[in-house]
Amino acid sequence: MIAYLLSAGNGMRLRPVTDNFQKCLLPVNGKPMLEYWLDAVFGSWLFQKVCVNVHHCAGDVERWLAGYFERTGHSVKIIDERANLLGTAGTLFEHGDRDQDFMLAYTDTYSDHVFKNLSTIALHWASNNNDGMVGGLISFPSPKDKSAGAMVIDSVGVVKAFNEKSDNGDVVWAGVMFARKIFYDYMTPFDKDIARDVMPRLANKLRVISHVEAYDIGRGVECYQQFARAKTA
């Protein structure tokens, strides 16, 4: 299984904090968001390869990753999108390994539960994905501000409808997904955003596999700062 940690976005909702700073390096309790994800992924020992895409402040992220390798011995494959930010779907379509199952995560999602239990969640998906589901999603309670992908789910967690940037749903997607390699068959070269362009066409083929407390630090400057202060209190 491959881990794709999406870290290239411009962080528009976090401006001016992210004018010259990549949001995946924003600290929470003194630790960059990307480091939480890398520690969880490498700590699970489940992934044959870990990929991080870069665009905005790419050099800063590459230098930070080089330092991470020096500290831990863990290396990542960098997907360089300096010339062209492909979008979450475009990155996967252009650079994904179609012979491998994968995990995709937005690195602006913070969840202590996911960080501490990633291997358990991944193994649960691996041992319970024989029901025809293409992907297993992690969800969290709706923030009610239309900042995330809202999902209508049935009694066993099957996603019946996916509505990006909406409050029309039971729970919202936390930006973390485990998927079988057949997921690529549902993508097109024109897809840019996973949540907007791909998820809606996968009704009845996705299932929520874990519902957790999570926080999207990319919702805005005030939201990020309030959350960061709360985590250090």
PDB file of C-alpha atoms in Angstrom:
ATOM      1  CA  MET A   1       0.000   0.000   0.000  1.00  0.00           C
ATOM      2  CA  ILE A   2       1.160   3.516  -0.829  1.00  0.00           C
ATOM      3  CA  ALA A   3       0.520   6.668   1.196  1.00  0.00           C
ATOM      4  CA  TYR A   4      -0.128   9.920  -0.656  1.00  0.00           C
ATOM      5  CA  LEU A   5       0.151  12.906   1.671  1.00  0.00           C
ATOM      6  CA  LEU A   6      -1.235  15.912  -0.162  1.00  0.00           C
ATOM      7  CA  SER A   7       0.755  18.964   0.860  1.00  0.00           C
ATOM      8  CA  ALA A   8       0.961  21.265  -2.156  1.00  0.00           C
ATOM      9  CA  GLY A   9      -1.996  23.624  -1.769  1.00  0.00           C
ATOM     10  CA  ASN A  10      -1.698  27.406  -1.740  1.00  0.00           C
ATOM     11  CA  GLY A  11      -3.584  27.749   1.557  1.00  0.00           C
ATOM     12  CA  MET A  12      -5.796  30.527   0.237  1.00  0.00           C
ATOM     13  CA  ARG A  13      -8.150  30.514   3.234  1.00  0.00           C
ATOM     14  CA  LEU A  14      -5.154  30.914   5.558  1.00  0.00           C
ATOM     15  CA  ARG A  15      -3.786  34.063   3.925  1.00  0.00           C
ATOM     16  CA  PRO A  16      -1.837  36.125   4.937  1.00  0.00           C
ATOM     17  CA  VAL A  17      -0.280  33.469   7.212  1.00  0.00           C
ATOM     18  CA  THR A  18       0.449  31.286   4.185  1.00  0.00           C
ATOM     19  CA  ASP A  19       1.600  34.042   1.816  1.00  0.00           C
ATOM     20  CA  ASN A  20       5.150  32.768   2.191  1.00  0.00           C
ATOM     21  CA  PHE A  21       4.561  29.659   4.265  1.00  0.00           C
ATOM     22  CA  GLN A  22       3.249  26.215   3.363  1.00  0.00           C
ATOM     23  CA  LYS A  23       0.245  25.228   5.480  1.00  0.00           C
ATOM     24  CA  CYS A  24       1.484  21.636   5.887  1.00  0.00           C
ATOM     25  CA  LEU A  25       4.361  23.106   7.933  1.00  0.00           C
ATOM     26  CA  LEU A  26       2.094  25.135  10.220  1.00  0.00           C
ATOM     27  CA  PRO A  27       2.721  24.002  13.793  1.00  0.00           C
ATOM     28  CA  VAL A  28       0.231  22.572  16.241  1.00  0.00           C
ATOM     29  CA  ASN A  29       1.673  22.250  19.735  1.00  0.00           C
ATOM     30  CA  GLY A  30       5.128  22.964  18.304  1.00  0.00           C
ATOM     31  CA  LYS A  31       5.023  20.263  15.626  1.00  0.00           C
ATOM     32  CA  PRO A  32       4.357  20.772  11.893  1.00  0.00           C
ATOM     33  CA  MET A  33       1.202  19.174  10.552  1.00  0.00           C
ATOM     34  CA  LEU A  34       3.189  17.181   7.990  1.00  0.00           C
ATOM     35  CA  GLU A  35       5.286  15.675  10.765  1.00  0.00           C
ATOM     36  CA  TYR A  36       2.207  14.324  12.535  1.00  0.00           C
ATOM     37  CA  TRP A  37       1.213  12.544   9.336  1.00  0.00           C
ATOM     38  CA  LEU A  38       4.676  11.204   8.549  1.00  0.00           C
ATOM     39  CA  ASP A  39       5.150   9.911  12.090  1.00  0.00           C
ATOM     40  CA  ALA A  40       1.789   8.124  11.917  1.00  0.00           C
ATOM     41  CA  VAL A  41       2.435   6.633   8.486  1.00  0.00           C
ATOM     42  CA  PHE A  42       5.958   5.423   9.200  1.00  0.00           C
ATOM     43  CA  GLY A  43       4.940   4.279  12.667  1.00  0.00           C
ATOM     44  CA  SER A  44       2.302   1.986  11.183  1.00  0.00           C
ATOM     45  CA  TRP A  45       4.855   0.007   9.114  1.00  0.00           C
ATOM     46  CA  LEU A  46       2.103  -0.656   6.553  1.00  0.00           C
ATOM     47  CA  PHE A  47       3.207   1.461   3.613  1.00  0.00           C
ATOM     48  CA  GLN A  48       5.750   0.401   1.006  1.00  0.00           C
ATOM     49  CA  LYS A  49       6.125   3.968  -0.236  1.00  0.00           C
ATOM     50  CA  VAL A  50       5.207   7.427   1.048  1.00  0.00           C
ATOM     51  CA  CYS A  51       4.653  10.271  -1.425  1.00  0.00           C
ATOM     52  CA  VAL A  52       4.391  13.997  -0.688  1.00  0.00           C
ATOM     53  CA  ASN A  53       3.469  16.488  -3.402  1.00  0.00           C
ATOM     54  CA  VAL A  54       4.897  20.018  -3.374  1.00  0.00           C
ATOM     55  CA  HIS A  55       4.005  23.300  -5.088  1.00  0.00           C
ATOM     56  CA  HIS A  56       3.545  26.388  -2.888  1.00  0.00           C
ATOM     57  CA  CYS A  57       6.792  27.030  -0.961  1.00  0.00           C
ATOM     58  CA  ALA A  58       8.110  23.773  -2.443  1.00  0.00           C
ATOM     59  CA  GLY A  59      11.706  24.493  -1.496  1.00  0.00           C
ATOM     60  CA  ASP A  60      10.788  24.976   2.158  1.00  0.00           C
ATOM     61  CA  VAL A  61       8.945  21.655   2.227  1.00  0.00           C
ATOM     62  CA  GLU A  62      11.834  19.844   0.522  1.00  0.00           C
ATOM     63  CA  ARG A  63      14.322  21.263   3.014  1.00  0.00           C
ATOM     64  CA  TRP A  64      12.093  20.275   5.902  1.00  0.00           C
ATOM     65  CA  LEU A  65      11.765  16.746   4.486  1.00  0.00           C
ATOM     66  CA  ALA A  66      15.537  16.503   4.157  1.00  0.00           C
ATOM     67  CA  GLY A  67      15.835  17.406   7.829  1.00  0.00           C
ATOM     68  CA  TYR A  68      13.172  14.841   8.716  1.00  0.00           C
ATOM     69  CA  PHE A  69      15.178  12.173   6.902  1.00  0.00           C
ATOM     70  CA  GLU A  70      18.313  13.158   8.816  1.00  0.00           C
ATOM     71  CA  ARG A  71      16.449  12.890  12.135  1.00  0.00           C
ATOM     72  CA  THR A  72      14.506   9.703  11.476  1.00  0.00           C
ATOM     73  CA  GLY A  73      16.012   7.866   8.508  1.00  0.00           C
ATOM     74  CA  HIS A  74      12.606   7.882   6.791  1.00  0.00           C
ATOM     75  CA  SER A  75      12.564   9.078   3.187  1.00  0.00           C
ATOM     76  CA  VAL A  76       9.658  10.076   0.982  1.00  0.00           C
ATOM     77  CA  LYS A  77       9.106  10.340  -2.744  1.00  0.00           C
ATOM     78  CA  ILE A  78       8.509  13.959  -3.707  1.00  0.00           C
ATOM     79  CA  ILE A  79       5.939  14.681  -6.402  1.00  0.00           C
ATOM     80  CA  ASP A  80       7.119  17.997  -7.824  1.00  0.00           C
ATOM     81  CA  GLU A  81       4.249  20.214  -8.971  1.00  0.00           C
ATOM     82  CA  ARG A  82       6.129  23.499  -8.974  1.00  0.00           C
ATOM     83  CA  ALA A  83       5.278  24.140 -12.615  1.00  0.00           C
ATOM     84  CA  ASN A  84       1.650  23.088 -12.382  1.00  0.00           C
ATOM     85  CA  LEU A  85      -0.523  22.469  -9.338  1.00  0.00           C
ATOM     86  CA  LEU A  86      -2.552  19.457 -10.436  1.00  0.00           C
ATOM     87  CA  GLY A  87      -5.208  19.419  -7.744  1.00  0.00           C
ATOM     88  CA  THR A  88      -5.943  16.527  -5.420  1.00  0.00           C
ATOM     89  CA  ALA A  89      -7.441  14.359  -8.161  1.00  0.00           C
ATOM     90  CA  GLY A  90      -4.899  15.408 -10.772  1.00  0.00           C
ATOM     91  CA  THR A  91      -2.004  14.423  -8.536  1.00  0.00           C
ATOM     92  CA  LEU A  92      -3.422  10.961  -7.988  1.00  0.00           C
ATOM     93  CA  PHE A  93      -4.358  10.489 -11.652  1.00  0.00           C
ATOM     94  CA  GLU A  94      -0.957  11.604 -12.966  1.00  0.00           C
ATOM     95  CA  HIS A  95       1.325  10.107 -10.328  1.00  0.00           C
ATOM     96  CA  GLY A  96      -0.599   7.318  -8.637  1.00  0.00           C
ATOM     97  CA  ASP A  97       0.584   3.717  -8.945  1.00  0.00           C
ATOM     98  CA  ARG A  98      -2.368   1.897 -10.490  1.00  0.00           C
ATOM     99  CA  ASP A  99      -1.029  -1.467  -9.355  1.00  0.00           C
ATOM    100  CA  GLN A 100      -1.240  -0.616  -5.662  1.00  0.00           C
ATOM    101  CA  ASP A 101      -3.948   0.051  -3.099  1.00  0.00           C
ATOM    102  CA  PHE A 102      -3.406   3.324  -1.328  1.00  0.00           C
ATOM    103  CA  MET A 103      -4.162   5.796   1.403  1.00  0.00           C
ATOM    104  CA  LEU A 104      -4.701   9.445   0.552  1.00  0.00           C
ATOM    105  CA  ALA A 105      -4.661  12.138   3.234  1.00  0.00           C
ATOM    106  CA  TYR A 106      -4.931  15.897   3.319  1.00  0.00           C
ATOM    107  CA  THR A 107      -2.170  17.052   5.641  1.00  0.00           C
ATOM    108  CA  ASP A 108      -4.224  19.976   6.928  1.00  0.00           C
ATOM    109  CA  THR A 109      -6.430  17.469   8.778  1.00  0.00           C
ATOM    110  CA  TYR A 110      -5.542  17.044  12.448  1.00  0.00           C
ATOM    111  CA  SER A 111      -6.849  14.065  14.404  1.00  0.00           C
ATOM    112  CA  ASP A 112      -5.221  12.579  17.495  1.00  0.00           C
ATOM    113  CA  HIS A 113      -7.329   9.462  17.002  1.00  0.00           C
ATOM    114  CA  VAL A 114      -6.118   8.920  13.447  1.00  0.00           C
ATOM    115  CA  PHE A 115      -2.489   9.648  14.319  1.00  0.00           C
ATOM    116  CA  LYS A 116      -2.556   7.152  17.201  1.00  0.00           C
ATOM    117  CA  ASN A 117      -4.666   4.463  15.500  1.00  0.00           C
ATOM    118  CA  LEU A 118      -3.734   4.658  11.826  1.00  0.00           C
ATOM    119  CA  SER A 119      -2.509   1.068  11.652  1.00  0.00           C
ATOM    120  CA  THR A 120      -5.680  -0.239  13.324  1.00  0.00           C
ATOM    121  CA  ILE A 121      -7.894   1.721  10.906  1.00  0.00           C
ATOM    122  CA  ALA A 122      -5.855   0.572   7.903  1.00  0.00           C
ATOM    123  CA  LEU A 123      -5.931  -3.069   8.945  1.00  0.00           C
ATOM    124  CA  HIS A 124      -9.672  -2.867   9.589  1.00  0.00           C
ATOM    125  CA  TRP A 125     -10.153  -1.609   6.029  1.00  0.00           C
ATOM    126  CA  ALA A 126      -7.821  -4.251   4.571  1.00  0.00           C
ATOM    127  CA  SER A 127      -9.661  -7.089   6.297  1.00  0.00           C
ATOM    128  CA  ASN A 128     -13.184  -5.793   5.610  1.00  0.00           C
ATOM    129  CA  ASN A 129     -13.110  -4.488   2.035  1.00  0.00           C
ATOM    130  CA  ASN A 130     -14.485  -7.585   0.324  1.00  0.00           C
ATOM    131  CA  ASP A 131     -17.993  -6.132   0.010  1.00  0.00           C
ATOM    132  CA  GLY A 132     -17.415  -4.393  -3.312  1.00  0.00           C
ATOM    133  CA  MET A 133     -16.504  -1.033  -1.794  1.00  0.00           C
ATOM    134  CA  VAL A 134     -13.933   0.985  -3.728  1.00  0.00           C
ATOM    135  CA  GLY A 135     -12.860   3.150  -0.802  1.00  0.00           C
ATOM    136  CA  GLY A 136     -13.051   3.471   2.951  1.00  0.00           C
ATOM    137  CA  LEU A 137     -13.433   6.992   4.327  1.00  0.00           C
ATOM    138  CA  ILE A 138     -12.747   8.573   7.685  1.00  0.00           C
ATOM    139  CA  SER A 139     -15.445  11.019   8.758  1.00  0.00           C
ATOM    140  CA  PHE A 140     -15.898  13.594  11.487  1.00  0.00           C
ATOM    141  CA  PRO A 141     -18.844  15.634  12.828  1.00  0.00           C
ATOM    142  CA  SER A 142     -20.026  18.365  10.493  1.00  0.00           C
ATOM    143  CA  PRO A 143     -18.642  21.846  11.277  1.00  0.00           C
ATOM    144  CA  LYS A 144     -21.834  23.291   9.730  1.00  0.00           C
ATOM    145  CA  ASP A 145     -19.957  25.955   7.800  1.00  0.00           C
ATOM    146  CA  LYS A 146     -19.963  24.211   4.409  1.00  0.00           C
ATOM    147  CA  SER A 147     -16.173  23.862   4.547  1.00  0.00           C
ATOM    148  CA  ALA A 148     -16.026  20.112   3.903  1.00  0.00           C
ATOM    149  CA  GLY A 149     -17.565  17.304   1.901  1.00  0.00           C
ATOM    150  CA  ALA A 150     -20.871  16.285   3.453  1.00  0.00           C
ATOM    151  CA  MET A 151     -21.939  12.655   3.147  1.00  0.00           C
ATOM    152  CA  VAL A 152     -25.324  11.006   3.358  1.00  0.00           C
ATOM    153  CA  ILE A 153     -24.750   7.521   4.769  1.00  0.00           C
ATOM    154  CA  ASP A 154     -26.944   4.527   5.492  1.00  0.00           C
ATOM    155  CA  SER A 155     -27.091   2.445   8.671  1.00  0.00           C
ATOM    156  CA  VAL A 156     -23.882   0.536   7.846  1.00  0.00           C
ATOM    157  CA  GLY A 157     -21.897   3.567   6.696  1.00  0.00           C
ATOM    158  CA  VAL A 158     -22.281   3.217   2.935  1.00  0.00           C
ATOM    159  CA  VAL A 159     -22.085   6.641   1.300  1.00  0.00           C
ATOM    160  CA  LYS A 160     -25.315   7.260  -0.589  1.00  0.00           C
ATOM    161  CA  ALA A 161     -24.441  10.824  -1.645  1.00  0.00           C
ATOM    162  CA  PHE A 162     -21.406  13.083  -1.451  1.00  0.00           C
ATOM    163  CA  ASN A 163     -21.852  16.866  -1.519  1.00  0.00           C
ATOM    164  CA  GLU A 164     -18.664  18.940  -1.538  1.00  0.00           C
ATOM    165  CA  LYS A 165     -18.626  22.202   0.432  1.00  0.00           C
ATOM    166  CA  SER A 166     -22.111  21.560   1.766  1.00  0.00           C
ATOM    167  CA  ASP A 167     -23.961  20.974   5.035  1.00  0.00           C
ATOM    168  CA  ASN A 168     -26.331  18.544   3.313  1.00  0.00           C
ATOM    169  CA  GLY A 169     -25.251  15.306   4.942  1.00  0.00           C
ATOM    170  CA  ASP A 170     -24.999  13.191   8.076  1.00  0.00           C
ATOM    171  CA  VAL A 171     -21.215  13.497   8.561  1.00  0.00           C
ATOM    172  CA  VAL A 172     -18.338  15.083   6.641  1.00  0.00           C
ATOM    173  CA  TRP A 173     -15.221  13.628   5.079  1.00  0.00           C
ATOM    174  CA  ALA A 174     -12.050  14.168   7.107  1.00  0.00           C
ATOM    175  CA  GLY A 175      -9.823  14.176   4.032  1.00  0.00           C
ATOM    176  CA  VAL A 176      -8.506  10.653   4.657  1.00  0.00           C
ATOM    177  CA  MET A 177      -9.301   7.698   2.426  1.00  0.00           C
ATOM    178  CA  PHE A 178      -8.151   4.128   1.961  1.00  0.00           C
ATOM    179  CA  ALA A 179      -8.826   2.826  -1.533  1.00  0.00           C
ATOM    180  CA  ARG A 180      -8.452  -0.213  -3.692  1.00  0.00           C
ATOM    181  CA  LYS A 181      -6.540   0.191  -6.928  1.00  0.00           C
ATOM    182  CA  ILE A 182      -9.813  -0.047  -8.863  1.00  0.00           C
ATOM    183  CA  PHE A 183     -10.445   3.519  -7.631  1.00  0.00           C
ATOM    184  CA  TYR A 184      -8.391   4.738 -10.601  1.00  0.00           C
ATOM    185  CA  ASP A 185     -11.003   3.316 -12.981  1.00  0.00           C
ATOM    186  CA  TYR A 186     -13.460   5.929 -11.727  1.00  0.00           C
ATOM    187  CA  MET A 187     -11.155   8.861 -12.488  1.00  0.00           C
ATOM    188  CA  THR A 188     -10.753  10.879 -15.687  1.00  0.00           C
ATOM    189  CA  PRO A 189      -7.942  13.151 -16.977  1.00  0.00           C
ATOM    190  CA  PHE A 190     -10.271  16.113 -16.438  1.00  0.00           C
ATOM    191  CA  ASP A 191     -10.717  15.596 -12.684  1.00  0.00           C
ATOM    192  CA  LYS A 192      -9.027  18.215 -10.523  1.00  0.00           C
ATOM    193  CA  ASP A 193     -10.510  17.818  -7.056  1.00  0.00           C
ATOM    194  CA  ILE A 194     -11.131  14.441  -5.408  1.00  0.00           C
ATOM    195  CA  ALA A 195     -14.090  15.632  -3.346  1.00  0.00           C
ATOM    196  CA  ARG A 196     -15.763  17.749  -6.030  1.00  0.00           C
ATOM    197  CA  ASP A 197     -15.096  15.708  -9.154  1.00  0.00           C
ATOM    198  CA  VAL A 198     -14.611  12.060  -8.135  1.00  0.00           C
ATOM    199  CA  MET A 199     -16.460  11.301  -4.898  1.00  0.00           C
ATOM    200  CA  PRO A 200     -19.950  12.200  -6.187  1.00  0.00           C
ATOM    201  CA  ARG A 201     -19.745   9.543  -8.893  1.00  0.00           C
ATOM    202  CA  LEU A 202     -18.880   6.879  -6.317  1.00  0.00           C
ATOM    203  CA  ALA A 203     -22.221   6.742  -4.500  1.00  0.00           C
ATOM    204  CA  ASN A 204     -22.777   3.258  -3.024  1.00  0.00           C
ATOM    205  CA  LYS A 205     -19.105   2.388  -3.612  1.00  0.00           C
ATOM    206  CA  LEU A 206     -17.632   4.162  -0.580  1.00  0.00           C
ATOM    207  CA  ARG A 207     -18.051   3.313   3.086  1.00  0.00           C
ATOM    208  CA  VAL A 208     -17.228   5.200   6.269  1.00  0.00           C
ATOM    209  CA  ILE A 209     -14.802   2.970   8.185  1.00  0.00           C
ATOM    210  CA  SER A 210     -14.082   5.249  11.128  1.00  0.00           C
ATOM    211  CA  HIS A 211     -15.803   8.283  12.639  1.00  0.00           C
ATOM    212  CA  VAL A 212     -13.408  10.431  14.652  1.00  0.00           C
ATOM    213  CA  GLU A 213     -12.805  13.805  16.196  1.00  0.00           C
ATOM    214  CA  ALA A 214     -10.820  15.797  13.628  1.00  0.00           C
ATOM    215  CA  TYR A 215     -10.082  19.368  12.697  1.00  0.00           C
ATOM    216  CA  ASP A 216      -9.359  21.010   9.364  1.00  0.00           C
ATOM    217  CA  ILE A 217      -6.762  23.692  10.104  1.00  0.00           C
ATOM    218  CA  GLY A 218      -7.181  25.090   6.599  1.00  0.00           C
ATOM    219  CA  ARG A 219     -10.649  26.554   7.247  1.00  0.00           C
ATOM    220  CA  GLY A 220      -9.252  29.991   8.056  1.00  0.00           C
ATOM    221  CA  VAL A 221      -6.678  31.940  10.034  1.00  0.00           C
ATOM    222  CA  GLU A 222      -8.870  32.453  13.100  1.00  0.00           C
ATOM    223  CA  CYS A 223      -9.927  28.793  13.132  1.00  0.00           C
ATOM    224  CA  TYR A 224      -6.313  27.620  12.913  1.00  0.00           C
ATOM    225  CA  GLN A 225      -5.076  29.990  15.597  1.00  0.00           C
ATOM    226  CA  GLN A 226      -7.887  29.076  17.994  1.00  0.00           C
ATOM    227  CA  PHE A 227      -7.230  25.379  17.478  1.00  0.00           C
ATOM    228  CA  ALA A 228      -3.456  25.749  17.882  1.00  0.00           C
ATOM    229  CA  ARG A 229      -3.926  27.711  21.106  1.00  0.00           C
ATOM    230  CA  ALA A 230      -6.318  25.078  22.443  1.00  0.00           C
ATOM    231  CA  LYS A 231      -3.844  22.267  21.756  1.00  0.00           C
ATOM    232  CA  THR A 232      -1.099  24.061  23.693  1.00  0.00           C
ATOM    233  CA  ALA A 233      -3.292  24.942  26.669  1.00  0.00           C
TER     234      ALA A 233
END
